[in-house]
Coordinates of C-alpha atoms in Angstrom, one line a residue:
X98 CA -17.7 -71.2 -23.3
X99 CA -15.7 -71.7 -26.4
X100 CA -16.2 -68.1 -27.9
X101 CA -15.3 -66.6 -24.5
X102 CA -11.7 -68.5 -24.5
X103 CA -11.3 -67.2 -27.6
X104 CA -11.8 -63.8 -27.2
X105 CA -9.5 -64.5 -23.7
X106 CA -6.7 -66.1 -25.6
X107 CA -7.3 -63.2 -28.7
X108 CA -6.9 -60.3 -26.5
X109 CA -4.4 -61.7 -24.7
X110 CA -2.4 -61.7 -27.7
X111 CA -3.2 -58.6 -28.6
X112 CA -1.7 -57.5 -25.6
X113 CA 1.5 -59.0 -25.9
X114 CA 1.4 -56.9 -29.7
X115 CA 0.0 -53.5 -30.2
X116 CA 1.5 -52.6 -26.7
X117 CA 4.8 -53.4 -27.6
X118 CA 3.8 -50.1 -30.0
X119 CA 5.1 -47.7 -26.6
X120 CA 8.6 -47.3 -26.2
X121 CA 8.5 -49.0 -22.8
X122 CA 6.3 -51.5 -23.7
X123 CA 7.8 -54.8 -21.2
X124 CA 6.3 -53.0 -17.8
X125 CA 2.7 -52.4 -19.3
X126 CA 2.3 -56.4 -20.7
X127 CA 1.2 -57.5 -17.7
X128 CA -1.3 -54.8 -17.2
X129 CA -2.9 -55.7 -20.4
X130 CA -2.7 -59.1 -19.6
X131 CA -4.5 -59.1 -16.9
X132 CA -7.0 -56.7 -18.1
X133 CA -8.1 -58.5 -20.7
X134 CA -8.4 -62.1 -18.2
X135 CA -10.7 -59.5 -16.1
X136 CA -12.4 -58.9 -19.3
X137 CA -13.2 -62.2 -20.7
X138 CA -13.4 -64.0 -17.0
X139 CA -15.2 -60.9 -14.9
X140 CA -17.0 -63.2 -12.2
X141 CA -13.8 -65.4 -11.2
X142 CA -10.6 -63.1 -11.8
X143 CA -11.2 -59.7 -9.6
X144 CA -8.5 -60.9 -7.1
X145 CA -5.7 -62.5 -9.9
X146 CA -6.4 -59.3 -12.0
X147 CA -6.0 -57.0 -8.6
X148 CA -2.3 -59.1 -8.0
X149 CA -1.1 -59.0 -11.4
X150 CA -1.5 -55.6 -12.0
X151 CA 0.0 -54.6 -8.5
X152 CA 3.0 -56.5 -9.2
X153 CA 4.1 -54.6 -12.7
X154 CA 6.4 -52.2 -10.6
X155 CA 7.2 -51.5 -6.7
X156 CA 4.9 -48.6 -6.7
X157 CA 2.1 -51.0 -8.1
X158 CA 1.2 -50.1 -12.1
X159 CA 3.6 -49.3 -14.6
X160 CA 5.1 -45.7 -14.6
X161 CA 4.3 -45.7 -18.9
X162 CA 1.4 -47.2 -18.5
X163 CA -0.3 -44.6 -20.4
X164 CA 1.6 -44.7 -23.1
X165 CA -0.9 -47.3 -24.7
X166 CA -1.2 -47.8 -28.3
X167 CA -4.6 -45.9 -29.0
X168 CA -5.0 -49.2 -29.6
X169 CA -5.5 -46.6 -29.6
X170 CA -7.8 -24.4 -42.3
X171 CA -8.4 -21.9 -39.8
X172 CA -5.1 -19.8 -41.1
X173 CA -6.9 -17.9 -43.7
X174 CA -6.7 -13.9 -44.6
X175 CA -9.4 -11.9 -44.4
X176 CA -11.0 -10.8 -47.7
X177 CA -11.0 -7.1 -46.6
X178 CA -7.7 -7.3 -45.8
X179 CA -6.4 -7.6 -49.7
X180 CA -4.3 -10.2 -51.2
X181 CA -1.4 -8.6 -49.8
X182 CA -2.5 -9.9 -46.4
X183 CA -3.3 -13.1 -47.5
X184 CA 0.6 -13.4 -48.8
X185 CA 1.6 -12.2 -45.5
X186 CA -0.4 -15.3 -44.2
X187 CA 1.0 -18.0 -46.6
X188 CA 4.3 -16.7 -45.6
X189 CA 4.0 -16.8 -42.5
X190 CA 2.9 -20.4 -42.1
X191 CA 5.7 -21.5 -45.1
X192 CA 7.4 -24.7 -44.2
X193 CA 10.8 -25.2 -43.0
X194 CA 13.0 -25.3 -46.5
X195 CA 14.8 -28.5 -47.5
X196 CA 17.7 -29.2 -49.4
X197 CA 16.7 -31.8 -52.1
X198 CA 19.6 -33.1 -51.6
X199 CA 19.2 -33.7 -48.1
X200 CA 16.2 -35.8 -48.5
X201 CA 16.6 -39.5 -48.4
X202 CA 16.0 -41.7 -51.2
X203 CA 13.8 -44.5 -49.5
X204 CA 12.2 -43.6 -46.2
X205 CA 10.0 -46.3 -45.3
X206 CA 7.9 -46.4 -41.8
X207 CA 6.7 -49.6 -40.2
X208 CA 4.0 -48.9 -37.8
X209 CA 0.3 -49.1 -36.3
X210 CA -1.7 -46.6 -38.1
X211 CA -3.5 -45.2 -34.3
X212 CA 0.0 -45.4 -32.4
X213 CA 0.2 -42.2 -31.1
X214 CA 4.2 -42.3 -31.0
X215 CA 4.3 -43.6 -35.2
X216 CA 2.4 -40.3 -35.5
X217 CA 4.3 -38.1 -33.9
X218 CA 7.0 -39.2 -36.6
X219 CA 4.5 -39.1 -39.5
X220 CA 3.7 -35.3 -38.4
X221 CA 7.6 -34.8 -38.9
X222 CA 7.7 -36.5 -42.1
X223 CA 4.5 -34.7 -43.2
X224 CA 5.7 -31.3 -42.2
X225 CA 9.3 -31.6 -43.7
X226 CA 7.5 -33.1 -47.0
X227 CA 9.8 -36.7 -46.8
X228 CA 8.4 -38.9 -49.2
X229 CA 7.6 -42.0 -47.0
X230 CA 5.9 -45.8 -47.8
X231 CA 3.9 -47.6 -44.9
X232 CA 4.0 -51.0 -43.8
X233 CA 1.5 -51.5 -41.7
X234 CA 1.8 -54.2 -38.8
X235 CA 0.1 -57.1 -37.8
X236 CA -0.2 -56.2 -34.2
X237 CA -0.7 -60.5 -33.6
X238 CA 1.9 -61.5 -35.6
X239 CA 4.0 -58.6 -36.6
X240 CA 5.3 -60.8 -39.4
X241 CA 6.3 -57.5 -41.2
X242 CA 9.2 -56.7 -38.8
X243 CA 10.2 -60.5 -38.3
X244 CA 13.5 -59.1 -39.9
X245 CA 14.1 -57.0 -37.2
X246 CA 15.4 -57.7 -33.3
X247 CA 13.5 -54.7 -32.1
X248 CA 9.9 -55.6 -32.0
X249 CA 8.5 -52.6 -31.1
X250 CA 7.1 -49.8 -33.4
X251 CA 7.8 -47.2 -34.7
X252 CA 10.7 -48.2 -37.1
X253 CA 11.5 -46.0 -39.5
X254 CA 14.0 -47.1 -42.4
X255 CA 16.2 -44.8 -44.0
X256 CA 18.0 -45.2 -47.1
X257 CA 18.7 -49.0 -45.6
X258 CA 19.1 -48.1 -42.0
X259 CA 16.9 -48.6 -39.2
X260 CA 15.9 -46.1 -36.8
X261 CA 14.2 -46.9 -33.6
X262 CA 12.0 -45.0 -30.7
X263 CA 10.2 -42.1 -31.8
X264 CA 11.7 -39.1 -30.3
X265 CA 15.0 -40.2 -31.1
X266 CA 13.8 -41.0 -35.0
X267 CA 12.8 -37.6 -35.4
X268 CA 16.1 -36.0 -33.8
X269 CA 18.1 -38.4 -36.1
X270 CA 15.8 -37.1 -39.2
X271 CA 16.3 -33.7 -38.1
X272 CA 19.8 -34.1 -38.3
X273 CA 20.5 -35.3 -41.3
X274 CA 17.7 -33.2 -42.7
X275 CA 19.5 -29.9 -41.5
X276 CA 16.8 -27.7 -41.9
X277 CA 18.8 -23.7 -41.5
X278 CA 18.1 -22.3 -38.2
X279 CA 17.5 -18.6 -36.9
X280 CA 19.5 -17.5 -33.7
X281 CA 16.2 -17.0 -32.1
X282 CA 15.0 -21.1 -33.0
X283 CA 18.6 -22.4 -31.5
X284 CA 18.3 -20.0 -28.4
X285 CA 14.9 -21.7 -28.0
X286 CA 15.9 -25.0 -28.0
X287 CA 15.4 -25.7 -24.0
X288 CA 12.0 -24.4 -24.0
X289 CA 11.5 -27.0 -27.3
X290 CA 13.0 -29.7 -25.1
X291 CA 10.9 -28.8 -22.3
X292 CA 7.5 -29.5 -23.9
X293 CA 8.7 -32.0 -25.7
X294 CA 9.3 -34.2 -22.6
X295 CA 6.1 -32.8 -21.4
X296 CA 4.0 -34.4 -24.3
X297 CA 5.8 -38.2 -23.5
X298 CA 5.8 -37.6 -19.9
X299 CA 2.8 -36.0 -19.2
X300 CA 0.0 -35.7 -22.2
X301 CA 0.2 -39.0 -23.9
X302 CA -1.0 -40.2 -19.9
X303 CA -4.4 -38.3 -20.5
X304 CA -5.5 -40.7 -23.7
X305 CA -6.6 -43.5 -22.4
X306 CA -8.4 -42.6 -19.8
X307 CA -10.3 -40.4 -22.1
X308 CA -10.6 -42.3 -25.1
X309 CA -11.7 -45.6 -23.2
X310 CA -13.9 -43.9 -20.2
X311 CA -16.7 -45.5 -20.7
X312 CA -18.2 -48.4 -22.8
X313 CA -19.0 -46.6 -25.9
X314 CA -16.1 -44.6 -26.5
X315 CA -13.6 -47.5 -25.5
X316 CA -16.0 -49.3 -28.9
X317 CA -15.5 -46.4 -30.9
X318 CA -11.5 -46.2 -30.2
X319 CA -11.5 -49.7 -31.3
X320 CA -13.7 -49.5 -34.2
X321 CA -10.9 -46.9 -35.5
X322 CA -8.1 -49.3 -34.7
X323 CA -9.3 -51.8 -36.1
X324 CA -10.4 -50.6 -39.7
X325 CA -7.1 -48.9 -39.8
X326 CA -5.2 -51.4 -38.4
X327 CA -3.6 -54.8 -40.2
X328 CA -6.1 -57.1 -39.3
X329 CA -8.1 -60.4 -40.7
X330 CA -12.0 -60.2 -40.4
X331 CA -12.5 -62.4 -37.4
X332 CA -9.2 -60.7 -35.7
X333 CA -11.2 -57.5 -36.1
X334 CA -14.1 -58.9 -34.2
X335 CA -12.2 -60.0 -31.3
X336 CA -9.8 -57.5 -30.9
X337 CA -12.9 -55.0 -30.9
X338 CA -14.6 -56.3 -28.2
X339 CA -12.2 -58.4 -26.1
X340 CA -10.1 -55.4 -26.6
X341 CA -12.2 -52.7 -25.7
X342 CA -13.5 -54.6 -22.7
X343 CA -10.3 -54.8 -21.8
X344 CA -9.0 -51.4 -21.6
X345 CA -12.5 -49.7 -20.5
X346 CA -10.7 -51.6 -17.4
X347 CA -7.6 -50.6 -17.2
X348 CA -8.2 -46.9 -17.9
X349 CA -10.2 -46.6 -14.8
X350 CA -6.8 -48.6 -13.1
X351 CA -5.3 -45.4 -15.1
X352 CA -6.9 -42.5 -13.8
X353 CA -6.3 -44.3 -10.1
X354 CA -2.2 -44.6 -10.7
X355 CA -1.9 -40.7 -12.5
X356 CA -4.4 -39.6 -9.5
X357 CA -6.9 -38.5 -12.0
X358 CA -10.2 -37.6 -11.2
X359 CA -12.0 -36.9 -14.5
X360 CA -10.3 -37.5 -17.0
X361 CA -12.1 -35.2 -19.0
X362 CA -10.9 -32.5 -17.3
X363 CA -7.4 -33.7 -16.7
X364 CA -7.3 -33.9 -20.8
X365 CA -8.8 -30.3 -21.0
X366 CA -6.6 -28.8 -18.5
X367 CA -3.6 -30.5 -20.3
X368 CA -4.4 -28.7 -23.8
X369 CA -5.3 -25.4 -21.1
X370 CA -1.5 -25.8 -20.2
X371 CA 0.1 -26.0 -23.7
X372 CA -2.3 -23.3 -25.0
X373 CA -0.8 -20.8 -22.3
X374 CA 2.7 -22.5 -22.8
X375 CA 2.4 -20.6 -26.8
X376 CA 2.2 -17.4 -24.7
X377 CA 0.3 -15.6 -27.6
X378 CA 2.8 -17.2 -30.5
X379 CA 0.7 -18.9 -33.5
X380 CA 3.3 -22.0 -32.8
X381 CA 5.9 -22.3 -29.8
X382 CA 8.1 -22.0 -32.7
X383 CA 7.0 -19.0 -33.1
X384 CA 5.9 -18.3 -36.6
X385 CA 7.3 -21.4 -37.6
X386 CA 5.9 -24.7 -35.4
X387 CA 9.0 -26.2 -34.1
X388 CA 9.5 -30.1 -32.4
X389 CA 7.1 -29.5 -29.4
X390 CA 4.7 -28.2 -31.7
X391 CA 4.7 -31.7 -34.2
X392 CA 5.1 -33.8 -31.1
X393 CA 1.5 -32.5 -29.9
X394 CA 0.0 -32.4 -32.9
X395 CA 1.4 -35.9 -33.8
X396 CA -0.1 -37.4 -30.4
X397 CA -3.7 -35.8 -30.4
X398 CA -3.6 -36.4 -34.3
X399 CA -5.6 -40.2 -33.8
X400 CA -7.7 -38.7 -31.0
X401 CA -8.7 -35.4 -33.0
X402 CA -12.0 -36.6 -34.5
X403 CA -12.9 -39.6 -31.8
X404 CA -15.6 -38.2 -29.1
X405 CA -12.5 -37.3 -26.9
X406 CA -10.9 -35.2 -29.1
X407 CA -14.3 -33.4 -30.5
X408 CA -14.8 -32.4 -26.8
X409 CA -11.3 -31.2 -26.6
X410 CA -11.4 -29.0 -29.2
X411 CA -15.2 -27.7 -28.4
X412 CA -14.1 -27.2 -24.8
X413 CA -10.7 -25.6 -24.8
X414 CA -8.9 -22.6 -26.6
X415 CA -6.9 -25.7 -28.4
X416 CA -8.6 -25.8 -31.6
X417 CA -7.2 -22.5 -33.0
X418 CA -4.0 -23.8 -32.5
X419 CA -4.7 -27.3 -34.3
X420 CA -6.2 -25.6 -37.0
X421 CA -3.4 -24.1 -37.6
X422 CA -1.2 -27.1 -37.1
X423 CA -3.0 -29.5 -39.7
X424 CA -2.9 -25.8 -42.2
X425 CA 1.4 -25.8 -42.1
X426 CA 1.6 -29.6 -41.7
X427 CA -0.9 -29.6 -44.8
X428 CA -1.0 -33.1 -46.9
X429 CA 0.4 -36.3 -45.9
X430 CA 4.0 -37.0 -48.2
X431 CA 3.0 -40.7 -47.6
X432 CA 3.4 -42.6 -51.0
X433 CA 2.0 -45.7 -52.3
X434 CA 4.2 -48.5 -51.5

């Protein structure tokens, strides 16, 4: 009786922490809350769980719910082709060019290592080349941002200042990074804009169901969490199981409030849209990926290589596109802290 109160209280903590990790974090608490009391109390809690999580919003479960923490080189020449082709390809696929003097001294990005929204920041970083430390957060305690009021993540820190909510870190980093522009990539900035939205408003809603629908994979998510997360051993045992109990519950609660069917097929269709959104372009950038671009790749990054995302890429016209994506984005710029 004692070890299941501790796994209760455990991932009801947990709740209260790594969900803070989405930008509208107070709505979804109780969710998690009272998933994880189903989770730990099944037998005796079907009708408080069924309450609680009706009463998140008017229309019954939080409009961003799905915007849970995930807590969680196919670009090559061809040999007949020459090297002149394959410096045709390399130049195609350059990366946007910098001013060194641009860059900021000390970049530093507080975050949880399988948030999709800290790597949808960490694919800007990467693709730009900004030198950046991690500090990784205690998702119980979050003792490493006990300096700051805003308790959610990620927080980027720039030359001394704070930034805060994803989307609006990277246009911040964008501008003071100034990368030089082509009439044609300003001109495209509403279409940029457009699937940019789409990816918070729409795609990041087909992860959870997907990478907790069923017993197994909701495990595997939280094996990855955990051994990438900031965590002591015995808060890696509970937040594994209590926590992946937990959320193989409220994903099916998920696919119920975003009127999904199978989720499988909601993710594929998803990735089905985006790929006919390029329109035949290598990137929506064009030859260059441009915000859109980072902001999918950043969001399906922790998923890519989980059972979810190997079906993805298996079952849709995706992978061609990621390929290329983790080619231009190339090696992390994270440095040692």
């Amino acid at each position: 009786m004692r070890r299941v109160s501790t796994l209760a209280a455990a991932s009801t903590s947990l709740s209260r922490a790594i969900l803070a990790s989405s930008e509208h974090h107070h709505e979804y608490n109780k969710l998690f809350q009272a998933a994880s009391f189903y989770a730990a109390n099944t037998g005796s809690s079907r009708r408080w769980f069924s309450s609680s999580v009706g009463s998140t919003s008017p229309g019954g479960y939080s409009s961003t719910a799905a915007k849970v923490f995930l807590s969680l080189g196919c670009v090559a020449a061809s040999v007949a082709a020459g090297a002149s082709s394959l410096f045709v390809e390399e130049e195609a696929y350059a990366k946007e060019p910098i001013s060194p003097d641009l860059v900021p001294k000390e970049v530093v990005l507080y975050q949880y290592e399988s948030c999709p929204f800290c790597n949808k920041v960490k694919a800007f970083l990467d693709y730009y080349d900004v030198p950046y430390k991690v500090v990784e957060v205690n998702p119980l305690s979050k003792k490493e941002i006990k300096w700051s009021d805003y308790k959610k993540v990620p927080i980027l820190m720039v030359d001394g200042q704070p930034l805060q909510d994803s989307s609006a870190i990277i246009d911040q980093m964008r501008t003071k990074l100034s990368p030089v522009k082509s009439t044609s990539v300003v001109n495209d900035d509403e279409e940029e804009k457009k699937w940019r939205r789409w990816v918070d408003d729409h795609l990041v809603h087909m992860l959870s169901p997907n990478i907790y629908r069923n017993t197994s994979e909701a495990l595997e998510s939280f094996n990855y969490i955990t051994s990438n997360g900031n965590f002591s051993y015995t808060e890696k045992y509970t937040v594994k199981y209590a926590g992946a109990a937990a959320m193989y519950f409220v994903s099916k609660k998920l696919k119920k409030k975003y009127n999904i069917t199978d989720e499988r097929t909601a993710l594929y269709e998803a990735c089905e849209t985006w790929v006919d959104a390029l329109d035949g372009r290598d990137f929506l950038g064009g030859l260059k990926p441009n915000l859109a671009d980072l902001a999918v790749f950043g969001v399906l990054r922790p998923i890519r290589y989980l059972t979810s995302g190997k079906d993805m890429v298996e079952h849709t016209r995706i992978g061609e596109w990621y390929a290329r994506m983790e080619n231009v984005v190339g090696e992390s710029s994270r440095v040692k802290a």
